[in-house]
PDB file of C-alpha atoms in Angstrom:
ATOM      1  CA  MET A1121      30.933   7.483 -14.502  1.00 68.00           C
ATOM      2  CA  LYS A1122      31.492  10.897 -15.783  1.00 76.00           C
ATOM      3  CA  TYR A1123      28.383  11.944 -13.993  1.00 74.00           C
ATOM      4  CA  LEU A1124      29.345  10.366 -10.905  1.00 79.00           C
ATOM      5  CA  ILE A1125      32.839  12.119 -10.968  1.00 81.00           C
ATOM      6  CA  ASP A1126      31.461  15.738 -11.920  1.00 80.00           C
ATOM      7  CA  ASN A1127      28.887  15.588  -9.166  1.00 80.00           C
ATOM      8  CA  PHE A1128      30.913  13.783  -6.571  1.00 82.00           C
ATOM      9  CA  SER A1129      30.492  16.079  -3.541  1.00 87.00           C
ATOM     10  CA  GLU A1130      26.522  16.196  -4.085  1.00 88.00           C
ATOM     11  CA  ILE A1131      26.267  12.381  -4.378  1.00 87.00           C
ATOM     12  CA  MET A1132      28.310  12.216  -1.119  1.00 90.00           C
ATOM     13  CA  GLY A1133      25.735  14.487   0.473  1.00 91.00           C
ATOM     14  CA  PHE A1134      22.799  12.099  -0.790  1.00 89.00           C
ATOM     15  CA  THR A1135      25.017   9.001   0.359  1.00 92.00           C
ATOM     16  CA  ARG A1136      25.453  10.516   3.944  1.00 93.00           C
ATOM     17  CA  THR A1137      21.575  11.044   4.167  1.00 92.00           C
ATOM     18  CA  HIS A1138      21.023   7.476   2.533  1.00 93.00           C
ATOM     19  CA  LEU A1139      23.187   5.924   5.349  1.00 94.00           C
ATOM     20  CA  TYR A1140      21.628   7.827   8.005  1.00 94.00           C
ATOM     21  CA  LEU A1141      18.002   6.728   6.936  1.00 93.00           C
ATOM     22  CA  ALA A1142      19.228   3.146   6.593  1.00 93.00           C
ATOM     23  CA  LEU A1143      21.373   2.540   9.544  1.00 94.00           C
ATOM     24  CA  VAL A1144      19.225   4.285  12.347  1.00 95.00           C
ATOM     25  CA  PRO A1145      16.364   1.980  11.728  1.00 94.00           C
ATOM     26  CA  LEU A1146      18.719  -1.057  11.703  1.00 95.00           C
ATOM     27  CA  LEU A1147      20.089   0.020  15.128  1.00 95.00           C
ATOM     28  CA  LEU A1148      16.508   0.782  16.610  1.00 96.00           C
ATOM     29  CA  GLY A1149      15.362  -2.666  15.159  1.00 95.00           C
ATOM     30  CA  LEU A1150      18.252  -4.539  17.047  1.00 94.00           C
ATOM     31  CA  ILE A1151      17.378  -2.869  20.270  1.00 95.00           C
ATOM     32  CA  ILE A1152      13.654  -3.874  20.021  1.00 94.00           C
ATOM     33  CA  ALA A1153      14.352  -7.218  18.367  1.00 94.00           C
ATOM     34  CA  ILE A1154      16.996  -8.865  20.495  1.00 93.00           C
ATOM     35  CA  PRO A1155      15.167  -8.714  23.929  1.00 92.00           C
ATOM     36  CA  VAL A1156      11.720  -9.443  22.247  1.00 93.00           C
ATOM     37  CA  GLY A1157      13.221 -12.385  20.342  1.00 91.00           C
ATOM     38  CA  ALA A1158      15.071 -13.724  23.398  1.00 90.00           C
ATOM     39  CA  LEU A1159      11.848 -13.531  25.436  1.00 91.00           C
ATOM     40  CA  VAL A1160       9.329 -15.155  23.115  1.00 91.00           C
ATOM     41  CA  ARG A1161      11.868 -17.962  22.253  1.00 87.00           C
ATOM     42  CA  ARG A1162      10.653 -20.308  25.141  1.00 84.00           C
ATOM     43  CA  ILE A1163       7.038 -19.384  25.060  1.00 87.00           C
ATOM     44  CA  SER A1164       5.731 -21.461  22.237  1.00 89.00           C
ATOM     45  CA  TRP A1165       2.454 -19.758  21.571  1.00 91.00           C
ATOM     46  CA  LEU A1166       3.898 -16.218  22.021  1.00 92.00           C
ATOM     47  CA  ARG A1167       6.564 -16.998  19.542  1.00 91.00           C
ATOM     48  CA  ARG A1168       4.089 -18.114  16.856  1.00 93.00           C
ATOM     49  CA  VAL A1169       2.109 -15.005  17.644  1.00 94.00           C
ATOM     50  CA  THR A1170       5.188 -12.703  17.334  1.00 92.00           C
ATOM     51  CA  VAL A1171       6.344 -14.537  13.960  1.00 91.00           C
ATOM     52  CA  THR A1172       2.905 -14.139  12.510  1.00 93.00           C
ATOM     53  CA  VAL A1173       2.616 -10.457  13.391  1.00 93.00           C
ATOM     54  CA  ALA A1174       6.230  -9.859  12.152  1.00 92.00           C
ATOM     55  CA  SER A1175       5.608 -11.752   9.043  1.00 92.00           C
ATOM     56  CA  LEU A1176       2.542  -9.581   8.207  1.00 91.00           C
ATOM     57  CA  SER A1177       4.243  -6.309   9.115  1.00 89.00           C
ATOM     58  CA  TYR A1178       6.780  -7.033   6.411  1.00 87.00           C
ATOM     59  CA  THR A1179       4.334  -7.815   3.751  1.00 88.00           C
ATOM     60  CA  ILE A1180       2.954  -4.191   4.042  1.00 87.00           C
ATOM     61  CA  PRO A1181       3.983  -2.055   0.887  1.00 87.00           C
ATOM     62  CA  SER A1182       6.452   0.596   1.929  1.00 85.00           C
ATOM     63  CA  LEU A1183       4.718   3.432   0.240  1.00 84.00           C
ATOM     64  CA  ALA A1184       1.552   2.413   2.201  1.00 87.00           C
ATOM     65  CA  LEU A1185       3.252   2.826   5.386  1.00 88.00           C
ATOM     66  CA  PHE A1186       4.843   6.168   4.100  1.00 88.00           C
ATOM     67  CA  VAL A1187       1.139   7.205   3.931  1.00 88.00           C
ATOM     68  CA  ILE A1188      -0.034   5.772   6.986  1.00 90.00           C
ATOM     69  CA  ILE A1189       2.550   6.665   9.460  1.00 91.00           C
ATOM     70  CA  PRO A1190       2.426  10.687   9.408  1.00 91.00           C
ATOM     71  CA  PRO A1191      -1.134  11.021  10.687  1.00 91.00           C
ATOM     72  CA  LEU A1192      -0.402   8.241  13.399  1.00 89.00           C
ATOM     73  CA  ALA A1193       2.912   9.830  14.420  1.00 88.00           C
ATOM     74  CA  GLY A1194       1.920  13.524  13.874  1.00 89.00           C
ATOM     75  CA  ILE A1195       4.780  14.390  11.379  1.00 90.00           C
ATOM     76  CA  SER A1196       4.796  15.365   7.763  1.00 88.00           C
ATOM     77  CA  THR A1197       4.987  13.089   5.080  1.00 85.00           C
ATOM     78  CA  ILE A1198       8.349  14.270   3.872  1.00 86.00           C
ATOM     79  CA  ASP A1199       9.777  14.164   7.398  1.00 90.00           C
ATOM     80  CA  PRO A1200      12.839  11.896   7.295  1.00 89.00           C
ATOM     81  CA  LEU A1201      11.398  10.384  10.494  1.00 92.00           C
ATOM     82  CA  ASN A1202       8.469   8.973   8.208  1.00 91.00           C
ATOM     83  CA  VAL A1203      11.211   6.704   6.418  1.00 92.00           C
ATOM     84  CA  ILE A1204      13.188   5.773   9.614  1.00 93.00           C
ATOM     85  CA  ILE A1205       9.907   4.505  11.370  1.00 93.00           C
ATOM     86  CA  ALA A1206       8.813   2.527   8.339  1.00 92.00           C
ATOM     87  CA  LEU A1207      12.238   1.027   8.017  1.00 93.00           C
ATOM     88  CA  THR A1208      12.475   0.330  11.780  1.00 94.00           C
ATOM     89  CA  VAL A1209       9.200  -1.650  11.454  1.00 93.00           C
ATOM     90  CA  TYR A1210      10.593  -3.640   8.607  1.00 93.00           C
ATOM     91  CA  SER A1211      13.959  -4.194  10.391  1.00 94.00           C
ATOM     92  CA  THR A1212      12.285  -5.106  13.589  1.00 94.00           C
ATOM     93  CA  ALA A1213      10.032  -7.565  11.798  1.00 93.00           C
ATOM     94  CA  LEU A1214      13.027  -9.472  10.306  1.00 93.00           C
ATOM     95  CA  LEU A1215      15.068  -9.443  13.301  1.00 94.00           C
ATOM     96  CA  VAL A1216      12.532 -10.537  15.750  1.00 94.00           C
ATOM     97  CA  ILE A1217      12.242 -13.778  13.651  1.00 93.00           C
ATOM     98  CA  ALA A1218      15.994 -14.177  13.240  1.00 94.00           C
ATOM     99  CA  VAL A1219      16.645 -13.951  17.004  1.00 93.00           C
ATOM    100  CA  PRO A1220      14.818 -16.981  18.205  1.00 92.00           C
ATOM    101  CA  THR A1221      16.155 -18.869  15.156  1.00 92.00           C
ATOM    102  CA  ALA A1222      19.633 -17.930  16.175  1.00 92.00           C
ATOM    103  CA  LEU A1223      19.329 -18.886  19.767  1.00 90.00           C
ATOM    104  CA  ASP A1224      17.752 -22.458  18.638  1.00 89.00           C
ATOM    105  CA  SER A1225      21.057 -23.232  16.852  1.00 89.00           C
ATOM    106  CA  VAL A1226      23.014 -23.112  20.362  1.00 87.00           C
ATOM    107  CA  SER A1227      23.889 -26.666  21.262  1.00 86.00           C
ATOM    108  CA  PRO A1228      21.713 -28.136  24.068  1.00 85.00           C
ATOM    109  CA  THR A1229      24.884 -29.406  25.669  1.00 88.00           C
ATOM    110  CA  VAL A1230      26.023 -26.012  25.833  1.00 86.00           C
ATOM    111  CA  ILE A1231      22.835 -24.869  27.541  1.00 83.00           C
ATOM    112  CA  ASP A1232      22.604 -27.831  29.883  1.00 84.00           C
ATOM    113  CA  ALA A1233      26.237 -27.063  31.051  1.00 88.00           C
ATOM    114  CA  ALA A1234      25.389 -23.332  31.809  1.00 85.00           C
ATOM    115  CA  ASP A1235      22.388 -24.335  33.885  1.00 82.00           C
ATOM    116  CA  ALA A1236      24.405 -26.971  35.671  1.00 87.00           C
ATOM    117  CA  VAL A1237      26.961 -24.224  36.937  1.00 84.00           C
ATOM    118  CA  GLY A1238      24.162 -22.097  38.160  1.00 83.00           C
ATOM    119  CA  PHE A1239      23.658 -19.516  35.469  1.00 82.00           C
ATOM    120  CA  SER A1240      20.385 -17.840  35.579  1.00 81.00           C
ATOM    121  CA  SER A1241      18.313 -17.709  32.171  1.00 80.00           C
ATOM    122  CA  VAL A1242      19.121 -13.984  31.775  1.00 81.00           C
ATOM    123  CA  ARG A1243      22.799 -14.599  32.564  1.00 85.00           C
ATOM    124  CA  ARG A1244      23.003 -17.511  30.242  1.00 85.00           C
ATOM    125  CA  THR A1245      21.194 -15.812  27.367  1.00 83.00           C
ATOM    126  CA  VAL A1246      23.503 -12.731  27.561  1.00 84.00           C
ATOM    127  CA  THR A1247      26.808 -14.508  28.000  1.00 85.00           C
ATOM    128  CA  VAL A1248      26.427 -17.968  26.695  1.00 86.00           C
ATOM    129  CA  ASP A1249      23.446 -18.125  24.144  1.00 87.00           C
ATOM    130  CA  MET A1250      23.722 -14.865  22.146  1.00 87.00           C
ATOM    131  CA  PRO A1251      27.427 -14.983  21.559  1.00 87.00           C
ATOM    132  CA  LEU A1252      27.127 -18.558  20.192  1.00 89.00           C
ATOM    133  CA  ALA A1253      24.186 -17.544  18.266  1.00 90.00           C
ATOM    134  CA  ILE A1254      26.141 -14.826  16.339  1.00 90.00           C
ATOM    135  CA  PRO A1255      27.166 -16.741  13.283  1.00 90.00           C
ATOM    136  CA  VAL A1256      23.497 -17.624  12.455  1.00 91.00           C
ATOM    137  CA  PHE A1257      22.311 -14.277  13.520  1.00 93.00           C
ATOM    138  CA  VAL A1258      24.739 -12.382  11.242  1.00 93.00           C
ATOM    139  CA  SER A1259      23.508 -14.158   8.305  1.00 91.00           C
ATOM    140  CA  SER A1260      20.061 -12.401   8.898  1.00 91.00           C
ATOM    141  CA  LEU A1261      21.605  -9.136   9.847  1.00 94.00           C
ATOM    142  CA  ARG A1262      23.430  -9.035   6.437  1.00 94.00           C
ATOM    143  CA  VAL A1263      19.935  -9.333   4.693  1.00 93.00           C
ATOM    144  CA  VAL A1264      18.563  -6.667   6.761  1.00 93.00           C
ATOM    145  CA  VAL A1265      21.399  -4.285   6.011  1.00 95.00           C
ATOM    146  CA  VAL A1266      21.162  -4.862   2.357  1.00 94.00           C
ATOM    147  CA  THR A1267      17.489  -4.384   2.423  1.00 92.00           C
ATOM    148  CA  ASN A1268      17.481  -1.187   4.298  1.00 93.00           C
ATOM    149  CA  ILE A1269      19.931   0.383   1.832  1.00 93.00           C
ATOM    150  CA  ALA A1270      17.743  -0.700  -1.122  1.00 91.00           C
ATOM    151  CA  MET A1271      14.662   0.392   0.427  1.00 91.00           C
ATOM    152  CA  VAL A1272      15.582   3.784   1.487  1.00 91.00           C
ATOM    153  CA  SER A1273      15.689   4.844  -2.224  1.00 89.00           C
ATOM    154  CA  VAL A1274      11.663   4.530  -2.241  1.00 88.00           C
ATOM    155  CA  GLY A1275      11.678   7.498   0.183  1.00 86.00           C
ATOM    156  CA  ALA A1276      12.584   9.591  -2.815  1.00 85.00           C
ATOM    157  CA  LEU A1277       8.988   9.103  -4.010  1.00 82.00           C
ATOM    158  CA  ILE A1278       7.647  11.189  -1.160  1.00 84.00           C
ATOM    159  CA  GLY A1279      10.288  13.782  -1.144  1.00 82.00           C
ATOM    160  CA  VAL A1280      12.780  12.390   1.379  1.00 84.00           C
ATOM    161  CA  GLY A1281      16.514  12.720   0.636  1.00 77.00           C
ATOM    162  CA  GLY A1282      18.953  10.067  -0.169  1.00 86.00           C
ATOM    163  CA  LEU A1283      20.386   8.486  -3.367  1.00 87.00           C
ATOM    164  CA  GLY A1284      16.777   7.657  -4.496  1.00 88.00           C
ATOM    165  CA  LYS A1285      16.890  11.436  -5.624  1.00 88.00           C
ATOM    166  CA  LEU A1286      19.287  10.489  -8.449  1.00 87.00           C
ATOM    167  CA  PHE A1287      16.685   7.874  -9.618  1.00 88.00           C
ATOM    168  CA  THR A1288      13.675  10.366  -9.594  1.00 87.00           C
ATOM    169  CA  GLN A1289      15.701  13.392 -10.828  1.00 86.00           C
ATOM    170  CA  GLY A1290      17.260  11.189 -13.698  1.00 86.00           C
ATOM    171  CA  TYR A1291      13.883   9.968 -14.508  1.00 85.00           C
ATOM    172  CA  GLN A1292      12.253  13.564 -14.556  1.00 86.00           C
ATOM    173  CA  ARG A1293      15.061  14.877 -16.659  1.00 84.00           C
ATOM    174  CA  ASP A1294      15.491  11.797 -19.049  1.00 83.00           C
ATOM    175  CA  TYR A1295      18.928  11.484 -17.950  1.00 82.00           C
ATOM    176  CA  PRO A1296      20.203   7.865 -17.587  1.00 86.00           C
ATOM    177  CA  ASP A1297      23.766   8.812 -16.418  1.00 88.00           C
ATOM    178  CA  GLU A1298      22.205  10.103 -13.085  1.00 87.00           C
ATOM    179  CA  ILE A1299      20.116   6.979 -12.658  1.00 87.00           C
ATOM    180  CA  ILE A1300      23.109   4.708 -13.440  1.00 89.00           C
ATOM    181  CA  ALA A1301      25.168   6.854 -10.795  1.00 88.00           C
ATOM    182  CA  GLY A1302      22.541   6.090  -8.064  1.00 88.00           C
ATOM    183  CA  ILE A1303      22.692   2.499  -9.081  1.00 90.00           C
ATOM    184  CA  ILE A1304      26.417   2.139  -8.739  1.00 91.00           C
ATOM    185  CA  VAL A1305      26.500   3.963  -5.365  1.00 92.00           C
ATOM    186  CA  THR A1306      23.597   2.243  -3.973  1.00 92.00           C
ATOM    187  CA  LEU A1307      25.045  -1.226  -4.929  1.00 93.00           C
ATOM    188  CA  SER A1308      28.331  -0.332  -3.716  1.00 93.00           C
ATOM    189  CA  LEU A1309      27.166   0.743  -0.254  1.00 94.00           C
ATOM    190  CA  ALA A1310      25.147  -2.466  -0.079  1.00 94.00           C
ATOM    191  CA  LEU A1311      28.233  -4.697  -0.804  1.00 95.00           C
ATOM    192  CA  ILE A1312      30.437  -2.648   1.428  1.00 95.00           C
ATOM    193  CA  PHE A1313      28.247  -2.913   4.407  1.00 95.00           C
ATOM    194  CA  ASP A1314      27.226  -6.505   3.489  1.00 95.00           C
ATOM    195  CA  ARG A1315      31.050  -7.386   3.961  1.00 95.00           C
ATOM    196  CA  LEU A1316      31.259  -5.132   7.057  1.00 95.00           C
ATOM    197  CA  VAL A1317      28.631  -6.905   8.848  1.00 94.00           C
ATOM    198  CA  TYR A1318      30.265 -10.079   7.964  1.00 93.00           C
ATOM    199  CA  ALA A1319      33.810  -9.077   9.214  1.00 93.00           C
ATOM    200  CA  ILE A1320      32.208  -7.800  12.496  1.00 91.00           C
ATOM    201  CA  GLY A1321      30.669 -11.114  12.858  1.00 90.00           C
ATOM    202  CA  ARG A1322      34.067 -13.081  12.343  1.00 89.00           C
ATOM    203  CA  TRP A1323      35.689 -10.647  14.604  1.00 90.00           C
ATOM    204  CA  ALA A1324      33.180 -11.406  17.256  1.00 86.00           C
ATOM    205  CA  THR A1325      33.439 -15.236  17.014  1.00 83.00           C
ATOM    206  CA  PRO A1326      37.158 -16.033  17.241  1.00 82.00           C
ATOM    207  CA  TRP A1327      36.465 -19.660  17.907  1.00 72.00           C
ATOM    208  CA  THR A1328      34.730 -20.217  14.526  1.00 69.00           C
ATOM    209  CA  ARG A1329      38.192 -19.075  13.025  1.00 62.00           C
ATOM    210  CA  ALA A1330      40.035 -21.558  15.396  1.00 56.00           C
ATOM    211  CA  ASP A1331      37.582 -24.242  14.448  1.00 54.00           C
ATOM    212  CA  THR A1332      38.257 -23.758  10.728  1.00 55.00           C
ATOM    213  CA  ARG A1333      42.113 -23.752  10.984  1.00 56.00           C
ATOM    214  CA  THR A1334      41.659 -27.059  13.179  1.00 52.00           C
ATOM    215  CA  ALA A1335      39.575 -28.568  10.477  1.00 48.00           C
ATOM    216  CA  LYS A1336      42.101 -27.647   7.610  1.00 54.00           C
ATOM    217  CA  GLY A1337      45.156 -29.017   9.853  1.00 54.00           C
ATOM    218  CA  ALA A1338      43.171 -32.260  10.373  1.00 51.00           C
ATOM    219  CA  ALA A1339      42.368 -32.447   6.698  1.00 52.00           C
ATOM    220  CA  ALA A1340      46.114 -32.106   5.861  1.00 51.00           C
TER     221      ALA A1340
END
């Protein structure tokens, strides 16, 4: 803890970089995965292909991606964009599987009712299906957030900033306090953002809170 307190400003700088490298890929993954996941959901063969490709993409080791991406994208290995692209691949891979699964959780009765009143498939997906799928989707989103925060640290092995620098520097200097500080801050970020995503999901689905209160009242 002494190292954490004595080097607070430097660690905060690493933390800002770390969050940038973790959250930008998450946002990009959402932008890509939500429309793609909604599109492939109803086409069974396309959904199978998408899930297979996404699953295979997620199995690629991160260090291998850090080596493959620079020549393909025309960037330097130590360019932060390298880490952003790699984590975007992982985020999209997980989320594009999660979106159809979340949409499957919507009650067929609700879908039939929306169709009966004349909703187009696009309007129903945006205004009915996606909002009702939020509780299931948030569970997967929490996993992606925590995974990204953890995986950014690997970028330090190729010289990209973030809290991973505390691990590499601590190892090189044989200074455990620096490594422990990195672990503490990384775990704290993961816990904070996990709870933040959970809270946003609860805020976005007020009917789930109402259902919980109704169930408790009935039980009483």
